[in-house]
PDB file of C-alpha atoms in Angstrom:
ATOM      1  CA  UNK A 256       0.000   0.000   0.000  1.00 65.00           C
ATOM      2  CA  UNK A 257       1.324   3.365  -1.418  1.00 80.00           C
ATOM      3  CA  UNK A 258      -0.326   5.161   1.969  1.00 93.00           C
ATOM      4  CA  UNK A 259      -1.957   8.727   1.299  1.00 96.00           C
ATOM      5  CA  UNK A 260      -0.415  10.633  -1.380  1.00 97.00           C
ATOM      6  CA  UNK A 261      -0.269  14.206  -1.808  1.00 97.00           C
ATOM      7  CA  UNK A 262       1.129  16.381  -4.715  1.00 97.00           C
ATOM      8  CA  UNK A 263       3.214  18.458  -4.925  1.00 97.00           C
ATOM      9  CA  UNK A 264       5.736  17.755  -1.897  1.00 96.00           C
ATOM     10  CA  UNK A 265       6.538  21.980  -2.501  1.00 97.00           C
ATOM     11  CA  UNK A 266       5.261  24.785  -3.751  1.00 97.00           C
ATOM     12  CA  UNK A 267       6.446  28.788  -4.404  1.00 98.00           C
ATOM     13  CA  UNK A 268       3.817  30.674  -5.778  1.00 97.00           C
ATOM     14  CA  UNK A 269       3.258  34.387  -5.883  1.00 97.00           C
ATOM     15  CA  UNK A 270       0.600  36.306  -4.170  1.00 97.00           C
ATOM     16  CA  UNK A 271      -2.229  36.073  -5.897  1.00 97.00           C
ATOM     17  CA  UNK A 272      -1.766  33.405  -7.850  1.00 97.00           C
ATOM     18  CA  UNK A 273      -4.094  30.116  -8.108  1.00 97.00           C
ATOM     19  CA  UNK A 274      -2.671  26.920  -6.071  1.00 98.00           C
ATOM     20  CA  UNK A 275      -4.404  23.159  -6.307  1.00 98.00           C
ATOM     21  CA  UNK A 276      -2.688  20.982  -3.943  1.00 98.00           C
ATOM     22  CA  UNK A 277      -4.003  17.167  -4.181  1.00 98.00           C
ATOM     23  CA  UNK A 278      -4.470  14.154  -2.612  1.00 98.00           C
ATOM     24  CA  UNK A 279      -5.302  10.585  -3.099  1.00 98.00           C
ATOM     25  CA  UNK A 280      -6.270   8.553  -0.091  1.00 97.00           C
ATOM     26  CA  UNK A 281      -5.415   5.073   0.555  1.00 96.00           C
ATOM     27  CA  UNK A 282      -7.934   2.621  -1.388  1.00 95.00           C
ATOM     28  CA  UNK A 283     -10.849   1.661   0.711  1.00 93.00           C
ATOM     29  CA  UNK A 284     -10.570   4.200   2.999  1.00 93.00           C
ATOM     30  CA  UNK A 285     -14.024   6.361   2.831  1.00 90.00           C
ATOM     31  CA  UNK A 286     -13.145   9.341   4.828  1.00 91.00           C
ATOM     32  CA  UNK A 287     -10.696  11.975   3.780  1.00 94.00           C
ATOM     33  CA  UNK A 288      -9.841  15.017   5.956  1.00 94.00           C
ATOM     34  CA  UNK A 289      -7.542  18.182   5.049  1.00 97.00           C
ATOM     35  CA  UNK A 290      -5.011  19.667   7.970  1.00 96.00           C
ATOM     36  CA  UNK A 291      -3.349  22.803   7.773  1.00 97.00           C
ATOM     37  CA  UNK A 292      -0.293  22.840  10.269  1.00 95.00           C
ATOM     38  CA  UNK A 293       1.759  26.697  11.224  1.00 94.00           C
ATOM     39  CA  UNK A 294       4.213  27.431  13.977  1.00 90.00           C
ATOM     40  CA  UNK A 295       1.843  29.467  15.587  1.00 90.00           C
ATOM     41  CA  UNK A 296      -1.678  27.813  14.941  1.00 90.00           C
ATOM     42  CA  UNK A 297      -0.537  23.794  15.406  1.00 90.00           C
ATOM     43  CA  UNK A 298      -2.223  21.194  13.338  1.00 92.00           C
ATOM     44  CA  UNK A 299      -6.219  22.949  12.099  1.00 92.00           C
ATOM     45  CA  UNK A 300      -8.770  20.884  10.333  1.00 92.00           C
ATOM     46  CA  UNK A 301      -9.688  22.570   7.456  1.00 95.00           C
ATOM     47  CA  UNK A 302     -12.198  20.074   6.132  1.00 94.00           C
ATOM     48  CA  UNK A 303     -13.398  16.438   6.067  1.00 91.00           C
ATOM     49  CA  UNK A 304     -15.165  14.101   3.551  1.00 93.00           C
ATOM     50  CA  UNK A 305     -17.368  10.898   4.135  1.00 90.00           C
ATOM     51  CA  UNK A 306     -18.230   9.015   1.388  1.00 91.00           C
ATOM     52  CA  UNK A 307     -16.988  11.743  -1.018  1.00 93.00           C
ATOM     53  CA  UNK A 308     -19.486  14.263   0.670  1.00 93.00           C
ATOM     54  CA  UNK A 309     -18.246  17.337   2.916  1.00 93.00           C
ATOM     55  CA  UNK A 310     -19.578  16.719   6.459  1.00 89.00           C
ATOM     56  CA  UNK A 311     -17.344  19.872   7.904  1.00 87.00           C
ATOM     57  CA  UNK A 312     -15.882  22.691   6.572  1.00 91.00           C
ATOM     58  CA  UNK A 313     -16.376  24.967   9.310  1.00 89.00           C
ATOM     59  CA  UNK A 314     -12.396  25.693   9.578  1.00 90.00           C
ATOM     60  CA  UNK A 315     -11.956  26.300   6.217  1.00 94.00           C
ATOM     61  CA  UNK A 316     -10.637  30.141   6.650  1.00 87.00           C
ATOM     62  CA  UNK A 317     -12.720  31.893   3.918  1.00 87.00           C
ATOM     63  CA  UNK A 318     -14.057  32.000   0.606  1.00 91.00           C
ATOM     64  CA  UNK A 319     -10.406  32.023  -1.164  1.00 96.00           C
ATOM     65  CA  UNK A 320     -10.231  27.958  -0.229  1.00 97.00           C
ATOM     66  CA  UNK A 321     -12.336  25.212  -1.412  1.00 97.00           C
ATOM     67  CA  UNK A 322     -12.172  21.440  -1.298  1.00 97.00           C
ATOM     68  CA  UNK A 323     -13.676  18.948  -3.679  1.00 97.00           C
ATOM     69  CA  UNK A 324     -13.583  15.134  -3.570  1.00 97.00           C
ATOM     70  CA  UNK A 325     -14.882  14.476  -6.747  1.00 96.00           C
ATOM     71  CA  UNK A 326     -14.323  10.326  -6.561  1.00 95.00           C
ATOM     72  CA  UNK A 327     -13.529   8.089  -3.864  1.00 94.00           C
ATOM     73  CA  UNK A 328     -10.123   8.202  -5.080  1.00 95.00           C
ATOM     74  CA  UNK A 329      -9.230  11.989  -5.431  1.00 97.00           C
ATOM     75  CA  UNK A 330      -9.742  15.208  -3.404  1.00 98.00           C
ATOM     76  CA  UNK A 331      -8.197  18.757  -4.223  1.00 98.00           C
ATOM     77  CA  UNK A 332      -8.273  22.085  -2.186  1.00 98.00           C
ATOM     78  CA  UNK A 333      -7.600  25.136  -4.506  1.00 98.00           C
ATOM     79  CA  UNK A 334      -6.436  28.812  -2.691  1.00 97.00           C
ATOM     80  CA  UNK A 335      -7.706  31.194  -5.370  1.00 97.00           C
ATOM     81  CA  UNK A 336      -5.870  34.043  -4.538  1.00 96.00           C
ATOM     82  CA  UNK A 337      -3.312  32.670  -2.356  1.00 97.00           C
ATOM     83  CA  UNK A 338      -2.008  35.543   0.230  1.00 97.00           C
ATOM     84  CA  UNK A 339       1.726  34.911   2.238  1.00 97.00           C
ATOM     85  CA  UNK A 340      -0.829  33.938   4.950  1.00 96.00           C
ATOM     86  CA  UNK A 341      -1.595  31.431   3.539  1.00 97.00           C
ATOM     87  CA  UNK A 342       2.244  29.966   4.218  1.00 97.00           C
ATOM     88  CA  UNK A 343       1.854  26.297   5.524  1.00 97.00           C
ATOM     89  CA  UNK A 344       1.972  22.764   5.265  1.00 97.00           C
ATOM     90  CA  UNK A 345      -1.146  21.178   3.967  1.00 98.00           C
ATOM     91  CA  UNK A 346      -1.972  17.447   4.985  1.00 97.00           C
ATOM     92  CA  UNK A 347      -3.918  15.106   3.532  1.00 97.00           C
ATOM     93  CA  UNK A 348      -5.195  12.189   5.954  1.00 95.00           C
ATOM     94  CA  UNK A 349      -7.848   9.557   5.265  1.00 94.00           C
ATOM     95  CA  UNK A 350      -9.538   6.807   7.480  1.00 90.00           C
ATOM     96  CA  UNK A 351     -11.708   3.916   7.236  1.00 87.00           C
ATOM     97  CA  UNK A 352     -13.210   4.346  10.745  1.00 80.00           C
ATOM     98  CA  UNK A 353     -12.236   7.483  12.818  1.00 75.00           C
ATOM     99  CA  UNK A 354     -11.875   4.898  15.778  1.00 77.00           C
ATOM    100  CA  UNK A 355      -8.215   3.334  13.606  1.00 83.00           C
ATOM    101  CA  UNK A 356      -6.982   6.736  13.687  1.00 87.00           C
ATOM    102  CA  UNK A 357      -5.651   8.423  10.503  1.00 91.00           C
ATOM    103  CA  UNK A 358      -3.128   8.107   8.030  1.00 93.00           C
ATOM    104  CA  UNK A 359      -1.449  11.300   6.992  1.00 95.00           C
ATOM    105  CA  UNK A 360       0.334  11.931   3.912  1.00 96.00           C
ATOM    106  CA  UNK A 361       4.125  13.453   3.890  1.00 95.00           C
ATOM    107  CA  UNK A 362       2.118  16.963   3.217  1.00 96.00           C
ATOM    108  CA  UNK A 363       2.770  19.890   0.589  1.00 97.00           C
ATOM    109  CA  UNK A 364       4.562  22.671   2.112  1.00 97.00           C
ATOM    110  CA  UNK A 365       3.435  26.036   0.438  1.00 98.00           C
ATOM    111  CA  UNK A 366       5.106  29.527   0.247  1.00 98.00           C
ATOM    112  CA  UNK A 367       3.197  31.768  -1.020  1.00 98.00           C
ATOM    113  CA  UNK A 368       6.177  35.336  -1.552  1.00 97.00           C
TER     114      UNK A 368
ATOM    115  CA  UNK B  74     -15.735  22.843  23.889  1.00 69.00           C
ATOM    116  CA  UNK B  75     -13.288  19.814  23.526  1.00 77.00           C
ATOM    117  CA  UNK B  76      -9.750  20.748  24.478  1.00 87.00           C
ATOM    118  CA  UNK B  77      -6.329  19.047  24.287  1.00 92.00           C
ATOM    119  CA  UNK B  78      -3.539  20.196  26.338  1.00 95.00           C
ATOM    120  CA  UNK B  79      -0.002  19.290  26.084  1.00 97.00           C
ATOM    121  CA  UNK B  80       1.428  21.262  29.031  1.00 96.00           C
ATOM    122  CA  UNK B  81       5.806  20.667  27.787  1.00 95.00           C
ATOM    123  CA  UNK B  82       6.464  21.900  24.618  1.00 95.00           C
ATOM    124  CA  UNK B  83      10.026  20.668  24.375  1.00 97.00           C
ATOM    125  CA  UNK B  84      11.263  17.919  26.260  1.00 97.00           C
ATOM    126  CA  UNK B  85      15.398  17.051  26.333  1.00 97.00           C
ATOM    127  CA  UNK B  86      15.777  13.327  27.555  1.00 97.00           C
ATOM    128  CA  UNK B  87      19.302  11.416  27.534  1.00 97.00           C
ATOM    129  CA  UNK B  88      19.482   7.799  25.124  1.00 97.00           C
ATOM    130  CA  UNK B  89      18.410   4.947  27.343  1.00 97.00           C
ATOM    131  CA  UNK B  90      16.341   7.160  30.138  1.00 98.00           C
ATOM    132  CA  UNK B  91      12.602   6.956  30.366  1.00 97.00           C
ATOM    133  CA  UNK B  92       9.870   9.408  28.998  1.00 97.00           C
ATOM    134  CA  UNK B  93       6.598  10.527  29.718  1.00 98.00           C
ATOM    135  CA  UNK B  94       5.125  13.189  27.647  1.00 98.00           C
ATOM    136  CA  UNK B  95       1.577  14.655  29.014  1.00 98.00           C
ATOM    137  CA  UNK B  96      -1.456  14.990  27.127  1.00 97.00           C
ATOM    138  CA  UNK B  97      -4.825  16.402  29.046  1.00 96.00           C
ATOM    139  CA  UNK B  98      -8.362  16.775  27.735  1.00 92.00           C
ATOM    140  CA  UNK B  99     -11.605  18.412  28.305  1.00 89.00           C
ATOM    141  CA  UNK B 100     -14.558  16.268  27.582  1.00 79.00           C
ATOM    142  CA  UNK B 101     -17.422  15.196  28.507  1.00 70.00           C
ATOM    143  CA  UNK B 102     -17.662  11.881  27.843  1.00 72.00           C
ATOM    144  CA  UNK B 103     -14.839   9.174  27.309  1.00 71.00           C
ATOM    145  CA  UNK B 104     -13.439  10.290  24.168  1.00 84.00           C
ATOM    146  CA  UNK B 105     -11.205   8.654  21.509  1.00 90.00           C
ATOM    147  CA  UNK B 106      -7.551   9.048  22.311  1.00 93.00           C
ATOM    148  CA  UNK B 107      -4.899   9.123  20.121  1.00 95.00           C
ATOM    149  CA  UNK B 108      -1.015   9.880  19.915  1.00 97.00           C
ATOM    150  CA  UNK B 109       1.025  10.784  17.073  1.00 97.00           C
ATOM    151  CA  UNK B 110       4.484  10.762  16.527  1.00 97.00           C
ATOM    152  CA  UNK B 111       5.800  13.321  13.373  1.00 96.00           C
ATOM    153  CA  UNK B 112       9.289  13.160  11.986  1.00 94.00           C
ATOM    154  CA  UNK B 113      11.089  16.089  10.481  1.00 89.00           C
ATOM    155  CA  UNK B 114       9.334  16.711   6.963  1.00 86.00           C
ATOM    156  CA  UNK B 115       7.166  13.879   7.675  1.00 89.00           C
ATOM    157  CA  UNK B 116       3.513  13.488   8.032  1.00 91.00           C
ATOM    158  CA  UNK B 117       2.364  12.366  11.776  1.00 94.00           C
ATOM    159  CA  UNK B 118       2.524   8.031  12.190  1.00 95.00           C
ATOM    160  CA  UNK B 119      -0.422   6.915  14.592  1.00 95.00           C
ATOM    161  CA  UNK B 120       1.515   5.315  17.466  1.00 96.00           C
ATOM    162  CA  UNK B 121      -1.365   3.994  19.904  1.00 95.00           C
ATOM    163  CA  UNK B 122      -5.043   4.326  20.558  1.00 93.00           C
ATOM    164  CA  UNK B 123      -8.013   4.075  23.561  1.00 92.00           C
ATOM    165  CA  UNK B 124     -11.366   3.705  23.351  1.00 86.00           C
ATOM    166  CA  UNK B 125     -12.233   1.342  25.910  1.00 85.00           C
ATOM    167  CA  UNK B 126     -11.337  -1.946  27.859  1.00 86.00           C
ATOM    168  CA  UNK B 127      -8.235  -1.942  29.201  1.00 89.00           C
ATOM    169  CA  UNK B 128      -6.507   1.399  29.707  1.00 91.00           C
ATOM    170  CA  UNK B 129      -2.871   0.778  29.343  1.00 96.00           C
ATOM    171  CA  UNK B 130      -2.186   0.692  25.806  1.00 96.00           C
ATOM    172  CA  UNK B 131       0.722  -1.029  24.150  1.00 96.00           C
ATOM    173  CA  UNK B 132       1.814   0.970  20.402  1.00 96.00           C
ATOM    174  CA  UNK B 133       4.064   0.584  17.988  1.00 95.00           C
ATOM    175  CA  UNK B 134       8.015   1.360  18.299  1.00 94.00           C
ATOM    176  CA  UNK B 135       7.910   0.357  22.492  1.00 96.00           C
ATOM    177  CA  UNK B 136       5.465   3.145  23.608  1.00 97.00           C
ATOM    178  CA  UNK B 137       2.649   2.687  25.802  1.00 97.00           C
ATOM    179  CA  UNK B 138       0.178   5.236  27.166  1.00 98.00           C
ATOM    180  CA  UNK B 139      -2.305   5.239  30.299  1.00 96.00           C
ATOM    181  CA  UNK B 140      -5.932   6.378  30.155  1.00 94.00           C
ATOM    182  CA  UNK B 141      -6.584   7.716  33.953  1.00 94.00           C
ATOM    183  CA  UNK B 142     -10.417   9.244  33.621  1.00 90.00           C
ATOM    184  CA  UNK B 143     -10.316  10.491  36.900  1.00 91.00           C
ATOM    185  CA  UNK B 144      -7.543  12.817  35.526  1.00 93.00           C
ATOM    186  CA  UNK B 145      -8.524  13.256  32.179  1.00 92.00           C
ATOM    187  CA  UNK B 146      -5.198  12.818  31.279  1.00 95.00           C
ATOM    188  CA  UNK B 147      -3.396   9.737  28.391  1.00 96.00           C
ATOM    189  CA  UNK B 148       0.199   9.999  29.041  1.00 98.00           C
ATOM    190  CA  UNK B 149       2.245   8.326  26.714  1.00 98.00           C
ATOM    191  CA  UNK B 150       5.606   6.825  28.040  1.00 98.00           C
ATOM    192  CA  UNK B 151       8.743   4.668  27.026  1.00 98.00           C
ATOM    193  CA  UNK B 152      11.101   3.217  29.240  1.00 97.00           C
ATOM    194  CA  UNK B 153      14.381   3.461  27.382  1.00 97.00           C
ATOM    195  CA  UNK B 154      14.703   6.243  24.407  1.00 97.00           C
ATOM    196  CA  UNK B 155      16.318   5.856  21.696  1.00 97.00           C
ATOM    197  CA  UNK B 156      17.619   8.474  19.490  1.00 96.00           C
ATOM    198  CA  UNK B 157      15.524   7.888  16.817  1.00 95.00           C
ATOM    199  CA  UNK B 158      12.498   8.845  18.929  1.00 97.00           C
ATOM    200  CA  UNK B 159      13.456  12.363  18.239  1.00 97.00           C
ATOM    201  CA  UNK B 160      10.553  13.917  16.987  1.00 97.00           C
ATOM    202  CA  UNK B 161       7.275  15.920  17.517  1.00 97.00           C
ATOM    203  CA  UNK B 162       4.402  14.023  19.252  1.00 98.00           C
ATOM    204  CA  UNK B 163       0.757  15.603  19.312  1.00 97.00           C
ATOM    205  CA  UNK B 164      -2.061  13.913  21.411  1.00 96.00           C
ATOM    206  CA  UNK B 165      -5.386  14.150  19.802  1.00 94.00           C
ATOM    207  CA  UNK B 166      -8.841  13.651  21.116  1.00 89.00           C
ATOM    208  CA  UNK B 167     -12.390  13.136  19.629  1.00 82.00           C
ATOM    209  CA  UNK B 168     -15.784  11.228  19.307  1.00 77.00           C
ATOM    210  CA  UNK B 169     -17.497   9.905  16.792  1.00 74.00           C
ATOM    211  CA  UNK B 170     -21.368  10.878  16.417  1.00 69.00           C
ATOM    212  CA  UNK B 171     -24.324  10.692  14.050  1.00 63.00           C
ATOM    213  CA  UNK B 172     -23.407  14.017  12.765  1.00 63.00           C
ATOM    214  CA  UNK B 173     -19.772  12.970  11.736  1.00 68.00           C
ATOM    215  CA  UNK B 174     -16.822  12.844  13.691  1.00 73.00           C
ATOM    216  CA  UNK B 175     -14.092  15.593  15.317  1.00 74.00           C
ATOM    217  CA  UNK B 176     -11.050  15.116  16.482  1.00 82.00           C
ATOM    218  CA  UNK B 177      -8.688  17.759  18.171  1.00 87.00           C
ATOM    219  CA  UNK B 178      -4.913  17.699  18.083  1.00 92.00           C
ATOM    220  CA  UNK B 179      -3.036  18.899  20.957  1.00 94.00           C
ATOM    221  CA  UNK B 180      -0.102  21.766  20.227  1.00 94.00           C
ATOM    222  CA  UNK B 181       2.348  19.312  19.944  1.00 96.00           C
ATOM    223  CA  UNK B 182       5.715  18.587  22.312  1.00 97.00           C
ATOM    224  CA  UNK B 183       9.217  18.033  20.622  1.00 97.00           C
ATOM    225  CA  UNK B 184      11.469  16.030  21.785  1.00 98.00           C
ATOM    226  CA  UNK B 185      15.155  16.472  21.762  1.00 97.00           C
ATOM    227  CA  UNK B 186      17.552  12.971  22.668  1.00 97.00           C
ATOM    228  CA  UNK B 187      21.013  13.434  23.807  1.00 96.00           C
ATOM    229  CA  UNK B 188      23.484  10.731  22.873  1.00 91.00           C
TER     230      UNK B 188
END
């Protein structure tokens, strides 16, 4: 098993600019949750699927972010603009039940200049 | 509101001594109970997990951790460290429910081994 794998590992982009980081989950697993981890704010869920449906996107920060999950196999969250703020690693982690824990992916670190 | 506490956020331990990092929660039920462990650059590796029975828990790479209710507390612990333990560890704790599930991470302790 590959475990959860997220593209790309980097990325620079400049302000403003559109950024799609993605995921694909382990197979079988049929929820999928997106992390955002700073220095200063720790580990925040942004947003988590079940069954390729959003259940929570209450800490997704504001309209600039959106998640889809389009198949069982593939989710994306898109920063349209992307602000330095923004300046984190994004994680990917998906479960079968929440009561195995999670499996993260390695994360895409984004600097946004 | 839930809350996860990790009261050290840096811990320095010698190879070969013993370790106990602290995790406390505020909940009102008996929650789910998780610890982490994230490498440099890495993603976070579930070590161990509680949900009921018995509350010492045995995990992967020789940790164990001790659900204490009356403290509202899941320490983890190891009795010799190695230096490849170095890393950040992050406590988490959540339920699952007919509206979905959330989990909260704790901020997260580092720890440092000396050789």
């Amino acid at each position: 098993d590959a475990g959860v794998i997220q593209s790309p590992r980097h990325e620079v982009t400049e302000m403003g600019q559109e950024v799609t980081l993605r995921c694909k989950p382990i197979s079988g697993h049929n929820s999928l949750f997106w992390y955002r981890q700073t220095m200063m704010r720790g580990l925040e869920l942004l947003i988590y699927f079940n069954n390729n449906v959003p259940i929570d996107d209450s800490g997704m920060p504001e309209d600039r972010f959106s998640a889809k999950m389009p198949n069982a196999s593939f989710s994306t969250l898109k920063i349209q603009p992307s602000e330095p703020r923004d300046s984190a690693v994004y994680f990917c982690a998906s479960s079968i039940e929440a009561i195995y824990g999670y499996t993260f992916g390695s994360g895409t670190r984004l600097t946004v200049v | 509101a839930q809350s996860v506490t990790q009261p050290d956020i840096h811990i320095t331990v010698s190879e070969g001594a013993s370790l106990e990092l602290r995790c406390n929660y505020s909940y009102g039920a008996t929650p789910y109970l998780f610890w982490y462990v994230q490498s440099p650059g890495q993603g976070l590796q579930l070590l161990l997990k509680y949900f009921s029975g018995d509350t010492l828990v045995q995990g992967i790479k020789g940790f164990e951790a001790e659900f204490k209710r009356s403290q509202s507390s899941f320490n983890l612990r190891k009795p010799s460290v190695h230096w490849s333990d170095a890393a950040e560890y992050f406590c988490a704790v959540g339920e699952v429910a007919n509206y979905g599930q959330n989990f909260v991470f704790g901020p997260g302790t580092r720890l440092s081994v000396l050789p």
